Amino acid sequence: SDIHLDAGMQAEENIFSIDYDVWVDEKSGDVKIEKYQGHLLALQCRNCGFYTMKVTREEISEKAEDGSPVELIKHYQCTYCKNVRATAFHISKRETPDDYEKLRQQVKRNTRGIEVVRIEVVTSTGTRKNYEFQSLDQANKFLAELDVDKL
């Protein structure tokens, strides 16, 4: 129950970045708190240490000559202690299907000795998904069928 969680832990639970399970031994009164990753992303606040730092707004700070974004600044605020920070991110050009096919052909050239293929997909909303494959063929099939809207 939440009475065993401090205010920062409750703040983490309130924004779904961390989930806590509280176990109370009725005989001894001992309390055990187990911590799990929540289903929404929040960063750790450098001020209070809780995982309560959320994006409040984003702005394009630099554009290329063609008008496409080059740099994005994300502004964060801690929902617990109200600390703020901003971080700049470089925005890579959107890859075309031809770019993926070129990469796929390069990867096929030397595949001996590969034990596992790991792919991390990071969406524009910050969702991160990790996948592991036993072969390049499996990874290529995954990439060919990848639908970002379903992540």
Short mmCIF file of C-alpha atoms in Angstrom, two decimals:
data_model
loop_
_atom_site.label_atom_id
_atom_site.label_comp_id
_atom_site.label_asym_id
_atom_site.label_seq_id
_atom_site.Cartn_x
_atom_site.Cartn_y
_atom_site.Cartn_z
CA SER A 1 0.00 0.00 0.00
CA ASP A 2 1.11 3.56 -0.71
CA ILE A 3 1.47 4.48 2.97
CA HIS A 4 4.81 2.64 2.89
CA LEU A 5 6.10 4.66 -0.08
CA ASP A 6 7.76 8.03 0.40
CA ALA A 7 6.52 11.07 -1.53
CA GLY A 8 9.06 10.63 -4.34
CA MET A 9 8.13 6.98 -4.84
CA GLN A 10 4.45 7.97 -4.96
CA ALA A 11 5.30 10.63 -7.56
CA GLU A 12 7.03 7.95 -9.69
CA GLU A 13 3.95 5.74 -9.45
CA ASN A 14 1.62 8.64 -10.25
CA ILE A 15 3.27 9.21 -13.64
CA PHE A 16 3.66 5.45 -14.30
CA SER A 17 7.46 5.57 -14.69
CA ILE A 18 8.06 3.15 -11.80
CA ASP A 19 5.70 0.63 -10.23
CA TYR A 20 6.17 -0.44 -6.62
CA ASP A 21 4.75 -3.54 -4.95
CA VAL A 22 4.62 -3.39 -1.16
CA TRP A 23 4.58 -6.60 0.87
CA VAL A 24 3.89 -6.51 4.61
CA ASP A 25 4.55 -9.56 6.80
CA GLU A 26 1.57 -9.53 9.17
CA LYS A 27 3.41 -11.47 11.89
CA SER A 28 6.70 -9.57 12.01
CA GLY A 29 5.55 -6.25 10.52
CA ASP A 30 8.48 -6.33 8.09
CA VAL A 31 7.90 -4.35 4.90
CA LYS A 32 9.37 -5.35 1.54
CA ILE A 33 9.15 -2.93 -1.39
CA GLU A 34 9.78 -4.27 -4.90
CA LYS A 35 10.51 -1.83 -7.72
CA TYR A 36 9.55 -2.43 -11.38
CA GLN A 37 9.89 -0.38 -14.55
CA GLY A 38 6.58 1.34 -15.32
CA HIS A 39 4.96 1.53 -18.73
CA LEU A 40 5.67 5.22 -19.40
CA LEU A 41 9.11 6.74 -19.86
CA ALA A 42 10.43 9.26 -17.34
CA LEU A 43 14.05 10.18 -16.78
CA GLN A 44 15.83 10.28 -13.47
CA CYS A 45 15.91 13.78 -12.01
CA ARG A 46 19.45 14.88 -11.24
CA ASN A 47 18.17 16.96 -8.32
CA CYS A 48 15.91 14.60 -6.31
CA GLY A 49 16.97 11.27 -7.88
CA PHE A 50 13.44 10.04 -8.65
CA TYR A 51 12.31 8.89 -12.10
CA THR A 52 9.91 11.80 -12.46
CA MET A 53 11.55 13.98 -15.16
CA LYS A 54 9.05 14.39 -18.04
CA VAL A 55 9.14 16.29 -21.33
CA THR A 56 7.10 19.49 -21.06
CA ARG A 57 7.74 20.84 -24.56
CA GLU A 58 9.92 20.41 -27.62
CA GLU A 59 11.25 22.98 -30.05
CA ILE A 60 13.19 22.84 -33.30
CA SER A 61 16.30 24.94 -32.66
CA GLU A 62 18.05 24.48 -36.00
CA LYS A 63 16.87 23.75 -39.54
CA ALA A 64 18.72 22.68 -42.69
CA GLU A 65 18.61 24.74 -45.88
CA ASP A 66 15.71 22.62 -47.14
CA GLY A 67 13.73 23.42 -43.98
CA SER A 68 14.07 19.97 -42.46
CA PRO A 69 14.84 19.91 -38.71
CA VAL A 70 18.47 19.37 -37.68
CA GLU A 71 18.33 19.92 -33.91
CA LEU A 72 15.53 19.46 -31.39
CA ILE A 73 15.57 20.80 -27.84
CA LYS A 74 13.49 18.88 -25.31
CA HIS A 75 12.51 20.77 -22.16
CA TYR A 76 11.98 18.63 -19.07
CA GLN A 77 10.48 19.29 -15.64
CA CYS A 78 10.50 17.02 -12.62
CA THR A 79 6.94 16.34 -11.50
CA TYR A 80 8.20 15.86 -7.94
CA CYS A 81 10.73 18.62 -7.13
CA LYS A 82 9.95 20.88 -10.16
CA ASN A 83 13.62 20.94 -11.29
CA VAL A 84 13.97 21.85 -14.99
CA ARG A 85 16.49 21.02 -17.69
CA ALA A 86 16.81 21.08 -21.47
CA THR A 87 18.66 18.70 -23.76
CA ALA A 88 19.52 19.14 -27.44
CA PHE A 89 19.16 16.19 -29.81
CA HIS A 90 20.54 15.90 -33.34
CA ILE A 91 17.85 14.81 -35.79
CA SER A 92 19.08 12.49 -38.50
CA LYS A 93 17.57 12.59 -41.95
CA ARG A 94 14.67 10.25 -42.53
CA GLU A 95 15.88 7.12 -44.24
CA THR A 96 14.21 6.07 -47.47
CA PRO A 97 13.36 2.46 -48.35
CA ASP A 98 16.33 2.57 -50.77
CA ASP A 99 18.65 3.48 -47.86
CA TYR A 100 17.41 0.46 -45.89
CA GLU A 101 17.91 -1.81 -48.90
CA LYS A 102 21.51 -0.56 -49.33
CA LEU A 103 22.17 -1.26 -45.64
CA ARG A 104 20.61 -4.71 -45.95
CA GLN A 105 22.88 -5.52 -48.91
CA GLN A 106 25.97 -4.32 -46.99
CA VAL A 107 25.05 -6.47 -44.00
CA LYS A 108 24.66 -9.59 -46.17
CA ARG A 109 28.26 -9.35 -47.42
CA ASN A 110 30.04 -10.61 -44.30
CA THR A 111 27.84 -12.55 -41.91
CA ARG A 112 30.15 -15.29 -40.67
CA GLY A 113 30.81 -15.30 -36.94
CA ILE A 114 27.67 -13.35 -35.97
CA GLU A 115 26.12 -14.93 -32.91
CA VAL A 116 23.22 -12.57 -32.22
CA VAL A 117 21.70 -9.48 -33.85
CA ARG A 118 20.28 -6.83 -31.50
CA ILE A 119 18.06 -4.03 -32.74
CA GLU A 120 16.88 -1.11 -30.62
CA VAL A 121 13.98 0.88 -32.05
CA VAL A 122 13.47 4.37 -30.59
CA THR A 123 10.34 6.19 -31.73
CA SER A 124 9.94 9.95 -31.97
CA THR A 125 7.89 9.81 -28.75
CA GLY A 126 10.78 8.20 -26.87
CA THR A 127 9.39 4.68 -26.75
CA ARG A 128 12.25 2.18 -26.77
CA LYS A 129 11.91 -1.45 -27.82
CA ASN A 130 14.74 -3.98 -27.95
CA TYR A 131 14.72 -7.06 -30.15
CA GLU A 132 17.17 -9.97 -30.50
CA PHE A 133 17.51 -12.31 -33.46
CA GLN A 134 19.55 -15.46 -34.00
CA SER A 135 20.35 -14.61 -37.61
CA LEU A 136 20.57 -11.70 -40.01
CA ASP A 137 17.77 -13.26 -42.05
CA GLN A 138 15.44 -13.03 -39.03
CA ALA A 139 16.51 -9.43 -38.37
CA ASN A 140 16.03 -8.48 -42.03
CA LYS A 141 12.57 -10.07 -42.08
CA PHE A 142 11.69 -8.10 -38.93
CA LEU A 143 12.93 -4.83 -40.47
CA ALA A 144 11.03 -5.47 -43.70
CA GLU A 145 7.78 -5.98 -41.75
CA LEU A 146 8.36 -3.28 -39.10
CA ASP A 147 5.34 -1.01 -38.60
CA VAL A 148 6.30 1.83 -36.26
CA ASP A 149 2.62 2.67 -35.64
CA LYS A 150 2.19 -0.72 -33.94
CA LEU A 151 5.04 -0.24 -31.44
#
